[in-house]
mmCIF file of C-alpha atoms and ligand atoms in Angstrom:
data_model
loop_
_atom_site.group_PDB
_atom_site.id
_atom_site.type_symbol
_atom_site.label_atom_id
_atom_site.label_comp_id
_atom_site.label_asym_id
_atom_site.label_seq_id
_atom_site.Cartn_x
_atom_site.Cartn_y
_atom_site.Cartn_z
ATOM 1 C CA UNK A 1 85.405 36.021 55.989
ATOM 2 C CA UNK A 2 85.582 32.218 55.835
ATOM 3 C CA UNK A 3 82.711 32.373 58.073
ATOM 4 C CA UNK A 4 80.407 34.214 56.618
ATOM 5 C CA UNK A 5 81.267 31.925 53.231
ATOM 6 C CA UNK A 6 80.408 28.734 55.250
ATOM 7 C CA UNK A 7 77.268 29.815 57.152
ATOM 8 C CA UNK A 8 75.658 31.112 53.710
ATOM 9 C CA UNK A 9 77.094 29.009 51.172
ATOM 10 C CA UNK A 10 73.893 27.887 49.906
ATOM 11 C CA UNK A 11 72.512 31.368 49.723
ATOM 12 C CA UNK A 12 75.831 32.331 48.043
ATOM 13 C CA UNK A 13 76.805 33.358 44.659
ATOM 14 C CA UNK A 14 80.820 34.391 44.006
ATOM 15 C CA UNK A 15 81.524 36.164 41.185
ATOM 16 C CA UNK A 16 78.057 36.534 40.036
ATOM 17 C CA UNK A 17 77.188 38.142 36.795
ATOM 18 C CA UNK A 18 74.864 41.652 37.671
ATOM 19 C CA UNK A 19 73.752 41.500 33.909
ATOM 20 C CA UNK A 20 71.427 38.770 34.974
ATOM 21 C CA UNK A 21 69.991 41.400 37.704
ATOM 22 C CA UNK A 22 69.745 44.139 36.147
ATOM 23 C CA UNK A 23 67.042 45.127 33.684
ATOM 24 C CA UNK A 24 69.530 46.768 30.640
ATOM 25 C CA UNK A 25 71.271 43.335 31.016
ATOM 26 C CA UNK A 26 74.524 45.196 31.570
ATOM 27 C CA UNK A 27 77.178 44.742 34.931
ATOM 28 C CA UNK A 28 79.810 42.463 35.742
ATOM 29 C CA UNK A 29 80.515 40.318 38.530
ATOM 30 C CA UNK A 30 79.614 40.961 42.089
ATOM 31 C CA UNK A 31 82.284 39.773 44.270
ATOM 32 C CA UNK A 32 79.199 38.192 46.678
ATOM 33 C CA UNK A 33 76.082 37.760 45.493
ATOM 34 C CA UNK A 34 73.716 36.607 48.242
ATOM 35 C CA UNK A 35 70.048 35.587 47.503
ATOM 36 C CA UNK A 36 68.349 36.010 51.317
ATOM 37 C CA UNK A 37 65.188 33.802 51.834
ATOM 38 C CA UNK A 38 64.023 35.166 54.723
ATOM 39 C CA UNK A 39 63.897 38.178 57.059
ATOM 40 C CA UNK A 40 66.502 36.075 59.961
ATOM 41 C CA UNK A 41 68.971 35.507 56.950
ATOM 42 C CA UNK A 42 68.783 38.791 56.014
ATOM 43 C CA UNK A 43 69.784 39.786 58.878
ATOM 44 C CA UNK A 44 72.448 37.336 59.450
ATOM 45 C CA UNK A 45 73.777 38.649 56.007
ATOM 46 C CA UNK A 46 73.810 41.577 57.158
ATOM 47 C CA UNK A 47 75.996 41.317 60.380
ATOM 48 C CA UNK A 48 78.362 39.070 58.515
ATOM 49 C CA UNK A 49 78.975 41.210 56.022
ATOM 50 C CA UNK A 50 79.440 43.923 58.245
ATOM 51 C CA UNK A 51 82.027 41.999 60.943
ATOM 52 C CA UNK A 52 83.812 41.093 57.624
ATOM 53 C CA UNK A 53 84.151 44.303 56.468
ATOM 54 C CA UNK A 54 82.795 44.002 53.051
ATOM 55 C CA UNK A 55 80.861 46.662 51.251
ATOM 56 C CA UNK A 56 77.192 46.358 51.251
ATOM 57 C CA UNK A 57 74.767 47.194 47.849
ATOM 58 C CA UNK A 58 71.233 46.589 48.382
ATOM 59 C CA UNK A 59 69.401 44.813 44.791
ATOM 60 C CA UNK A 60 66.096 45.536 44.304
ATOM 61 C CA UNK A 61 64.470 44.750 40.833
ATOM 62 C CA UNK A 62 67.626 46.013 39.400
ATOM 63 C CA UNK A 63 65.039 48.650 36.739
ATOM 64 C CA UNK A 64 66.945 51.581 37.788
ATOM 65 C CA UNK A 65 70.931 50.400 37.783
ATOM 66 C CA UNK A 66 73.333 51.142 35.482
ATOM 67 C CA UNK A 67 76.680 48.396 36.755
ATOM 68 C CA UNK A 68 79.904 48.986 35.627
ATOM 69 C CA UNK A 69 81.531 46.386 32.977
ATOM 70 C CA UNK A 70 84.119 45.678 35.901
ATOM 71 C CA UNK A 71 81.422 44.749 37.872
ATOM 72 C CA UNK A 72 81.276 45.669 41.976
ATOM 73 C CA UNK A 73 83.553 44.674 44.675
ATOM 74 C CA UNK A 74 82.268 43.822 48.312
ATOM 75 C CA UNK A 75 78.519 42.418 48.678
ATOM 76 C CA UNK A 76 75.513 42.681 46.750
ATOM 77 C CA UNK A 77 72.396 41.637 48.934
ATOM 78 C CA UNK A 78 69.125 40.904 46.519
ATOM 79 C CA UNK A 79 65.603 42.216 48.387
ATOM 80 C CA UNK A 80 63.121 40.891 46.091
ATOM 81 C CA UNK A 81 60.529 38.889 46.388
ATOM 82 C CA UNK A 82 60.123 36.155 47.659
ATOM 83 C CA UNK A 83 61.623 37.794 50.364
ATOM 84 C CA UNK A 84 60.228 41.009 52.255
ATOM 85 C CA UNK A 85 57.304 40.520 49.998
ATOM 86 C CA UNK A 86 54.223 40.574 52.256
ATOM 87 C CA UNK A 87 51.002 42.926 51.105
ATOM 88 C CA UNK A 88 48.305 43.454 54.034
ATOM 89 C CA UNK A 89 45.506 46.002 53.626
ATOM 90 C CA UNK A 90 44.424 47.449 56.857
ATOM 91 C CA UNK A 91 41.260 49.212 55.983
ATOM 92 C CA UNK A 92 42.671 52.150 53.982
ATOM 93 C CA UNK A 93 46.230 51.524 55.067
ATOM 94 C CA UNK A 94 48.595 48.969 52.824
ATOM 95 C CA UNK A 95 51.467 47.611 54.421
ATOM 96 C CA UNK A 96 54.230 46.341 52.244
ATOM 97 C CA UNK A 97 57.623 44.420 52.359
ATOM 98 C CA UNK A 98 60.432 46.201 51.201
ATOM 99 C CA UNK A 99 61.365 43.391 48.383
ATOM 100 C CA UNK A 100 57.103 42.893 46.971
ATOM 101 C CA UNK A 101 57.563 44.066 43.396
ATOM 102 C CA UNK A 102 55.682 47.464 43.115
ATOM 103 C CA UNK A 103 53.329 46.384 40.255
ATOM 104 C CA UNK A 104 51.753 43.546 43.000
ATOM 105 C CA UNK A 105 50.780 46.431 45.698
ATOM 106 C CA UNK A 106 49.500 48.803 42.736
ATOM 107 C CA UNK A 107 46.929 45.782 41.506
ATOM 108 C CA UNK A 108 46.312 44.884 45.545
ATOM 109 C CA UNK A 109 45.613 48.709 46.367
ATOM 110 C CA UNK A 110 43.019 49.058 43.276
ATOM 111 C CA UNK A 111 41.519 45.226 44.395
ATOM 112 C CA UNK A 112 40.715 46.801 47.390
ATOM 113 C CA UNK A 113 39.439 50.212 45.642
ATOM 114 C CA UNK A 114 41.795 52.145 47.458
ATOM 115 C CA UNK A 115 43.206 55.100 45.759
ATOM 116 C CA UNK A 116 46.586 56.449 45.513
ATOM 117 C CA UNK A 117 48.813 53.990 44.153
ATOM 118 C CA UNK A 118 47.040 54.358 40.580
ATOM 119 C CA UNK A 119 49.550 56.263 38.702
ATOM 120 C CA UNK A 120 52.013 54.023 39.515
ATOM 121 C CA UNK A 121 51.318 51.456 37.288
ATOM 122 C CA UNK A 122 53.952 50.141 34.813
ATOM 123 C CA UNK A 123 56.468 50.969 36.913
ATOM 124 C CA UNK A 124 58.334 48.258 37.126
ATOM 125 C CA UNK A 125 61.202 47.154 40.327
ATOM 126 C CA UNK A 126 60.658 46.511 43.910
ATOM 127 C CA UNK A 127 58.820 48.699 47.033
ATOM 128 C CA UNK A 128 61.864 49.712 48.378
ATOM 129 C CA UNK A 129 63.605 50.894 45.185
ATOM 130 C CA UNK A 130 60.887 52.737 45.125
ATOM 131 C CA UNK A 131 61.123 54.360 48.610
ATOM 132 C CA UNK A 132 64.959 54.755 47.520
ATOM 133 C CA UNK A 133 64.211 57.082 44.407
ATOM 134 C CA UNK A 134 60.536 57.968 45.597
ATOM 135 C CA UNK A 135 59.496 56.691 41.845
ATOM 136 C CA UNK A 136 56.247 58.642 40.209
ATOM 137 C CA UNK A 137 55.684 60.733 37.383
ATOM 138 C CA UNK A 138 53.324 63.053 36.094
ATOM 139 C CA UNK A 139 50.914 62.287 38.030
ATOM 140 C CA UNK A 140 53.019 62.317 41.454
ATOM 141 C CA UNK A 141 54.388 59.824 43.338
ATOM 142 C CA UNK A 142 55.319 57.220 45.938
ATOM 143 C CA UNK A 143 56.433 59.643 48.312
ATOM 144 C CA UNK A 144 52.702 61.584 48.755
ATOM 145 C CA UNK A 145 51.335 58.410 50.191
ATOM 146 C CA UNK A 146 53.775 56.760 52.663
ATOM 147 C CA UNK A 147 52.729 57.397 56.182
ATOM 148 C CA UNK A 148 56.149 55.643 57.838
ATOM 149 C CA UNK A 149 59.145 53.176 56.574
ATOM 150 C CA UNK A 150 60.488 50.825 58.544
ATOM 151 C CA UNK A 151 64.446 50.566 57.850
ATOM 152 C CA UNK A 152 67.488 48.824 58.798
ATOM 153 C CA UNK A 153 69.853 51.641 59.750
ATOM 154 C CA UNK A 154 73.703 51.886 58.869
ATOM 155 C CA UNK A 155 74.414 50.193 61.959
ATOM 156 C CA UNK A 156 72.422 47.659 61.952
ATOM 157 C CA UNK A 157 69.529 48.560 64.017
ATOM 158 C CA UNK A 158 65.666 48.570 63.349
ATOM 159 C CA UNK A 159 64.005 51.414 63.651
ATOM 160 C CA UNK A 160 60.925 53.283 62.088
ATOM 161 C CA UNK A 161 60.617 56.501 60.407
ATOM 162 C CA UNK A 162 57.997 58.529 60.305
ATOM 163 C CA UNK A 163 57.063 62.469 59.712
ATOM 164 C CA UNK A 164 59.897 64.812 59.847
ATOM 165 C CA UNK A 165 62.147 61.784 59.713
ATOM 166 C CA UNK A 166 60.997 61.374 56.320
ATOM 167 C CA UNK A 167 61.380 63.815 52.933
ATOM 168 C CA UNK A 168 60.470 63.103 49.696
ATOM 169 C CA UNK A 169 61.449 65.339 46.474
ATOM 170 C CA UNK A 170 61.564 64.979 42.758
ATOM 171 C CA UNK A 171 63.094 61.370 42.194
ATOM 172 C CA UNK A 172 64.567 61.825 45.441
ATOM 173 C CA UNK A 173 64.160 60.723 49.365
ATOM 174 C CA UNK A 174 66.719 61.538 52.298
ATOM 175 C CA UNK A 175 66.612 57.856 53.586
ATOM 176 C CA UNK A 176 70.026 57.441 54.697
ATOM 177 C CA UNK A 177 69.000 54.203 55.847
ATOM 178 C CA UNK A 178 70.888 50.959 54.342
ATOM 179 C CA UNK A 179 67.687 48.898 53.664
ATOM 180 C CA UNK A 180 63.783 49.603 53.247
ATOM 181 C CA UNK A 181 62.524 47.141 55.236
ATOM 182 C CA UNK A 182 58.415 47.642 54.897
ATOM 183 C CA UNK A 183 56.345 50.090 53.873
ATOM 184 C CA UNK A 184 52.854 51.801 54.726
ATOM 185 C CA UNK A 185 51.065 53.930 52.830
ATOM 186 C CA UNK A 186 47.623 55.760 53.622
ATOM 187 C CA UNK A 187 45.605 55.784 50.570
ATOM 188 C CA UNK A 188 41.729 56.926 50.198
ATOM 189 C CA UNK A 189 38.673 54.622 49.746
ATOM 190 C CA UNK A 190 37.154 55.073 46.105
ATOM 191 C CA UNK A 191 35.367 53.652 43.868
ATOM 192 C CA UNK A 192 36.475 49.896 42.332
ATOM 193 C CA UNK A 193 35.374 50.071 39.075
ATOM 194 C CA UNK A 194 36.386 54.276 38.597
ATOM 195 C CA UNK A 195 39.581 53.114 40.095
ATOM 196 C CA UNK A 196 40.422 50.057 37.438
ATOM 197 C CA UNK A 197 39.391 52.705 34.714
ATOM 198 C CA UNK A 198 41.858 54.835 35.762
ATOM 199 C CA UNK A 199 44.567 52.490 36.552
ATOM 200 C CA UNK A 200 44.073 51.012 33.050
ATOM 201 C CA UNK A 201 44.256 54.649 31.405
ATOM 202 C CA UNK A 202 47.388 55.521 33.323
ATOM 203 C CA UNK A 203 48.948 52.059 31.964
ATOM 204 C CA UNK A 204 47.719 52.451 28.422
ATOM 205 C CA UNK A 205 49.436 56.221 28.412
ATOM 206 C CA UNK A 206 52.535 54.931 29.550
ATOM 207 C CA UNK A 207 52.869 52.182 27.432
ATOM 208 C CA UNK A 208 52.591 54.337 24.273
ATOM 209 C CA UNK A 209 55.057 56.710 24.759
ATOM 210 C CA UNK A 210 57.919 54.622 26.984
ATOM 211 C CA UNK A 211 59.893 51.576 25.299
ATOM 212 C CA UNK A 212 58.661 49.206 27.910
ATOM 213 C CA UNK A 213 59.303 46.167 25.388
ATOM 214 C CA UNK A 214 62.949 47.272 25.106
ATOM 215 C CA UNK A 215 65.720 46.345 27.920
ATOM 216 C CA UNK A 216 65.854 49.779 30.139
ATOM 217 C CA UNK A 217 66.420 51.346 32.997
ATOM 218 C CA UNK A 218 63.136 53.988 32.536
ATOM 219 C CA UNK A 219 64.407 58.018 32.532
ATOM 220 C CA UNK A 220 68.477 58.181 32.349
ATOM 221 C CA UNK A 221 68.134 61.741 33.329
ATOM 222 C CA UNK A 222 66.088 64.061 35.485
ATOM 223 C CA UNK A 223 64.205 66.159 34.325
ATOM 224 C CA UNK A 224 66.047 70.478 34.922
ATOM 225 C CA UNK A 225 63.040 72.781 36.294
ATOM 226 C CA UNK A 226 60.028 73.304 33.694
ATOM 227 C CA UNK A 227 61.779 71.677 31.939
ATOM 228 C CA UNK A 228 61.587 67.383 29.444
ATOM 229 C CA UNK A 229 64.918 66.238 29.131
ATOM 230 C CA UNK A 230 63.298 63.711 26.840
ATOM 231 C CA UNK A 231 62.155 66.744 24.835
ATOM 232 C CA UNK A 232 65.685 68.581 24.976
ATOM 233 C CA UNK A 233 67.228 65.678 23.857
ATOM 234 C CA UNK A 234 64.792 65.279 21.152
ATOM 235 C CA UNK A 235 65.753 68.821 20.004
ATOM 236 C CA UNK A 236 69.214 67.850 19.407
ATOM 237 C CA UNK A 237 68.141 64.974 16.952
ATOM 238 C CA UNK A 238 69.716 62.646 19.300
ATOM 239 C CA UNK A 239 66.591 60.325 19.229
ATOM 240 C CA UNK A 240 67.909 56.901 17.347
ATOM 241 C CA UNK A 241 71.559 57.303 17.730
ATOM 242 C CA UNK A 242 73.536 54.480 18.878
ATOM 243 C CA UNK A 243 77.207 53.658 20.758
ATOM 244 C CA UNK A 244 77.954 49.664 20.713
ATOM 245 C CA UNK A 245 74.803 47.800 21.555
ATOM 246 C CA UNK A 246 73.186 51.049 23.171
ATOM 247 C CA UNK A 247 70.763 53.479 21.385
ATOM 248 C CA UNK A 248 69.026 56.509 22.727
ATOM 249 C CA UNK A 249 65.289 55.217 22.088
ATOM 250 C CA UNK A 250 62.789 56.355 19.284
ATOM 251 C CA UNK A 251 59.770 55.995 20.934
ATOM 252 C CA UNK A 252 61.159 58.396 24.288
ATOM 253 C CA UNK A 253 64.786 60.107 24.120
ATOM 254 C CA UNK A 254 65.243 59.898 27.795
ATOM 255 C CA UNK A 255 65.558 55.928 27.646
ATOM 256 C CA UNK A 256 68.528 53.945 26.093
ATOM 257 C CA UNK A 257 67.407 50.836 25.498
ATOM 258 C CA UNK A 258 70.132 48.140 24.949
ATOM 259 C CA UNK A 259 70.359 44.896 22.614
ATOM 260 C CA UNK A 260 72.252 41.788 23.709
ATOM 261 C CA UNK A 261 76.432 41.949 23.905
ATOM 262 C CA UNK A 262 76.124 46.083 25.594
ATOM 263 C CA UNK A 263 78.244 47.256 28.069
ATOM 264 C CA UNK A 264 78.342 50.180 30.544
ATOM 265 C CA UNK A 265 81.032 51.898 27.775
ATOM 266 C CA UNK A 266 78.435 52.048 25.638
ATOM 267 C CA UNK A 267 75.769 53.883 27.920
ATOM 268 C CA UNK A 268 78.276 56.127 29.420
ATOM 269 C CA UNK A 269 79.128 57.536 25.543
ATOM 270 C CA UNK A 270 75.844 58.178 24.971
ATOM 271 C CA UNK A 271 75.454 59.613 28.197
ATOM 272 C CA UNK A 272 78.200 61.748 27.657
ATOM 273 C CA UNK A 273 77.464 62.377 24.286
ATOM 274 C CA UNK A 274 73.692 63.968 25.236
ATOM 275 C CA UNK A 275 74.876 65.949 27.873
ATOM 276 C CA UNK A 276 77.336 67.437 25.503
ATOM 277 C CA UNK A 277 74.486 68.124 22.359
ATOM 278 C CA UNK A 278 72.389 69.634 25.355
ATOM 279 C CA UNK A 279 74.569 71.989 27.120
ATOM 280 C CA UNK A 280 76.280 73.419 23.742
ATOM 281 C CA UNK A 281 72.144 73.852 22.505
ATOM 282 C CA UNK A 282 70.806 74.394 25.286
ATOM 283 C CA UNK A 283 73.092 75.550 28.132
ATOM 284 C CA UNK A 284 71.809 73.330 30.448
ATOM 285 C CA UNK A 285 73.651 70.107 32.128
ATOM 286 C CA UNK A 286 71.295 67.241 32.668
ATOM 287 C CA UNK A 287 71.871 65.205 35.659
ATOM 288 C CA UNK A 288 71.226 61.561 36.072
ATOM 289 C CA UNK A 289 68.557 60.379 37.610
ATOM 290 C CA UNK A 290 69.480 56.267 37.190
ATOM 291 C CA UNK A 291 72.041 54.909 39.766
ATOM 292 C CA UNK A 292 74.632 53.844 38.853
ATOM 293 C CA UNK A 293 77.456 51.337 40.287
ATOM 294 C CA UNK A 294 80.118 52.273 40.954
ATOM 295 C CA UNK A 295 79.303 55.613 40.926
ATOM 296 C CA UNK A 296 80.070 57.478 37.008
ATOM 297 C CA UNK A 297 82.549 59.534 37.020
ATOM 298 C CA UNK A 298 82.654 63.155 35.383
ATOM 299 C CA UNK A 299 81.824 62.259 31.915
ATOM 300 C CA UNK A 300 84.157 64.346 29.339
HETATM 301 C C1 FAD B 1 60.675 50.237 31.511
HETATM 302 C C2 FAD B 1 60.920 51.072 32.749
HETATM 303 C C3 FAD B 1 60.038 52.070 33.086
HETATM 304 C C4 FAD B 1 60.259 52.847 34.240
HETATM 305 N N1 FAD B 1 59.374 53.853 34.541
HETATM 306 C C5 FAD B 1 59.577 54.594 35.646
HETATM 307 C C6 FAD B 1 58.671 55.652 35.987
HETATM 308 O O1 FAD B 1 57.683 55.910 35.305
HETATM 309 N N2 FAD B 1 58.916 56.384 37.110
HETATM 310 C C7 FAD B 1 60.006 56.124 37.924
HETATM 311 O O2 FAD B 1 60.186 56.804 38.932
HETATM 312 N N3 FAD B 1 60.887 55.136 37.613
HETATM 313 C C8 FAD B 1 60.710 54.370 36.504
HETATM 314 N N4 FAD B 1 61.596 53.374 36.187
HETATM 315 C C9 FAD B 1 62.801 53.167 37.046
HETATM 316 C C10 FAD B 1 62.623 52.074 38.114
HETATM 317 O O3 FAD B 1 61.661 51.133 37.716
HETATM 318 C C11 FAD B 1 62.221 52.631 39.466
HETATM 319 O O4 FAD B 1 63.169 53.563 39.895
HETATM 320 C C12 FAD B 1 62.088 51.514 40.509
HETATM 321 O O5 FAD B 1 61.357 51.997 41.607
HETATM 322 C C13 FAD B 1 63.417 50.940 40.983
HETATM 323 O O6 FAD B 1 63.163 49.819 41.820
HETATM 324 P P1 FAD B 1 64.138 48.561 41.835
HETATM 325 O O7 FAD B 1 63.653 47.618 42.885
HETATM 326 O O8 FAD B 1 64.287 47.990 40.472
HETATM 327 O O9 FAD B 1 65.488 49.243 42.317
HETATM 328 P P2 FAD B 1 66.983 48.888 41.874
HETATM 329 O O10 FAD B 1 67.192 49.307 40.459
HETATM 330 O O11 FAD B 1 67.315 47.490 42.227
HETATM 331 O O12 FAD B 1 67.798 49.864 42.841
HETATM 332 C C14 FAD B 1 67.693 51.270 42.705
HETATM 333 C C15 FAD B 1 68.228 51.922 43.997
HETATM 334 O O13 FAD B 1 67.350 51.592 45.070
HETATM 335 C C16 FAD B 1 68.077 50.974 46.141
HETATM 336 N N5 FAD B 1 67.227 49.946 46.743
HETATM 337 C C17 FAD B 1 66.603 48.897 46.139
HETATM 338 N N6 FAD B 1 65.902 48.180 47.035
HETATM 339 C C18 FAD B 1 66.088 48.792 48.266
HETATM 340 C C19 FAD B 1 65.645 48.525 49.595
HETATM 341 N N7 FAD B 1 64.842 47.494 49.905
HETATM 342 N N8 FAD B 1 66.060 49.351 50.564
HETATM 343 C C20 FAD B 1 66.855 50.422 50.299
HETATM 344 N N9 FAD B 1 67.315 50.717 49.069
HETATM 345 C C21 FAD B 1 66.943 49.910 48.049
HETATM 346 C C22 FAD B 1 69.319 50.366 45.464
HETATM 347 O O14 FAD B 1 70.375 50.228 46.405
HETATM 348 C C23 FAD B 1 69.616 51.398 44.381
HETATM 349 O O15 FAD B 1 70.343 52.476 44.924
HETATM 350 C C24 FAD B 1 61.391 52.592 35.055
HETATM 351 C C25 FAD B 1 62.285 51.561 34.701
HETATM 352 C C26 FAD B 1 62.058 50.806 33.561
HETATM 353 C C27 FAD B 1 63.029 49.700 33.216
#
């Protein structure tokens, strides 16, 4: 342990607050915190952690976490630019860095009128939180355009994935891998300015119906079969209601946005206290779809 304290002290946080990680500014202290500025340290991380015993959490963005007030015990490794943040476009191929923020390779893919990417936009986090949760909407998602993803594997190894190695579902991929890596997507040649038009469309329709000025985490819960848990929740007159600093949003019932001073307590009664008002209405049990640290327990 002392090692691994030593050889990264200056990349090294103890006891570091995850509210200033994570975008509903909620989480307490990671036991480590390290900051990686480059692939070899990364790595180094990586073994140390690992001959030391401690836990590893991979950070991305931190837009899709929900940390417990207690905060998380073992190591939290950031992947966010400006590490792992390379972009190249290879004729209709883009190959990304696991830590390049997601909004960077949408605006490089439509620079380069390549289509694919487009109704991604406004998303907000890293590539490979991205991967992890194969993040879309509507319109589909990250998942339909990844051709292989190059991980680091539980034990430590590279490797590359590719195929059948590979499946992507609803919110979902079966990555088992500890860390995304890089990226690369096959997307189709189109046209520039079509391509900006639509880009700008997608953004303008999310940004009136999601709370994207509010501290977040996007959709708190998946959405059952045929089914808008936004519009279930909706049907219970949930929309407004609050717990502590934490209110189930006006603008889009499946977000709780937060205000300054919230803690996890506050998100896991609401929580709680939808999937309750749904299942008595509705008979159905929503599921999460945020992560959440540690993970939540059966909620009463
Ligand atoms: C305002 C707002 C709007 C949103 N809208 C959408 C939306 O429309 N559609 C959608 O799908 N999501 C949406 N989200 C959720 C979120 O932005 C996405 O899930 C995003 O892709 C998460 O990326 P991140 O880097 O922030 O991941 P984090 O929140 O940091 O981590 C999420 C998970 O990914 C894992 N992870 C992160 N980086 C890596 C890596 N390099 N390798 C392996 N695992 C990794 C983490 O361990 C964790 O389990 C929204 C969030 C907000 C706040």
């Amino acid at each position: 342990m002392t090692n691994i304290i030593e050889e990264f002290s200056e990349i090294l946080r103890r006891e570091e607050p995850l509210s200033r990680h994570t975008w509903l500014k909620i989480g307490g202290p990671a036991e480590y915190f390290f900051v990686p500025r480059t692939e070899q340290e990364l790595l180094g991380v990586i073994r140390g952690c690992r001959s030391a015993g401690l836990a590893i959490h991979i950070l991305g963005g931190g837009s899709n976490l929900l940390v417990h007030d207690e905060g998380i015990r073992g190591a939290v490794i950031q992947v966010m630019e400006p590490l792992l943040s390379s972009v190249t476009v290879q004729g209709t191929s883009i190959v990304a860095g696991g830590g390049a923020l997601l909004s960077h390779v949408v605006s490089e893919a439509v620079r380069h009128g390549l289509a694919g990417l487009e109704h991604l936009v406004g998303i907000p986090g890293t590539i490979g939180g991205a991967v992890a949760g194969n993040s879309g909407g509507r319109l589909g998602d990250i998942g339909q355009v990844i051709r292989s993803v190059s991980v680091l594997t539980q034990s430590g190894d590279q490797a590359v994935r590719t195929g059948d190695e590979l499946s992507f579902s609803y919110r979902r991929s079966d990555l088992q891998d500890l860390l995304v890596l890089s990226v690369t997507m096959e997307l189709t040649a189109d046209d520039s300015e079509n391509l900006t038009r639509r880009t700008r469309k997608n953004w303008i329709m999310k940004r009136s119906t999601q709370p994207l000025a509010d501290q977040s985490a996007g959709c708190i819960f998946r959405n059952p079969r045929g089914l808008s848990a936004g519009a279930l929740i909706e049907q219970c007159g949930l929309k407004g209601q609050s717990a502590g600093k934490a209110r189930i949003s006006d603008r889009h019932a499946n977000f709780i946005v937060t205000e300054e001073g919230a803690t996890s307590r506050d998100i896991e009664q609401l929580i709680a206290r939808i999937q309750r008002a749904v299942s008595e209405k509705f008979g159905v049990q929503l599921e999460l779809e945020i992560r959440s640290w540690p993970p939540l327990q059966a909620l009463p």
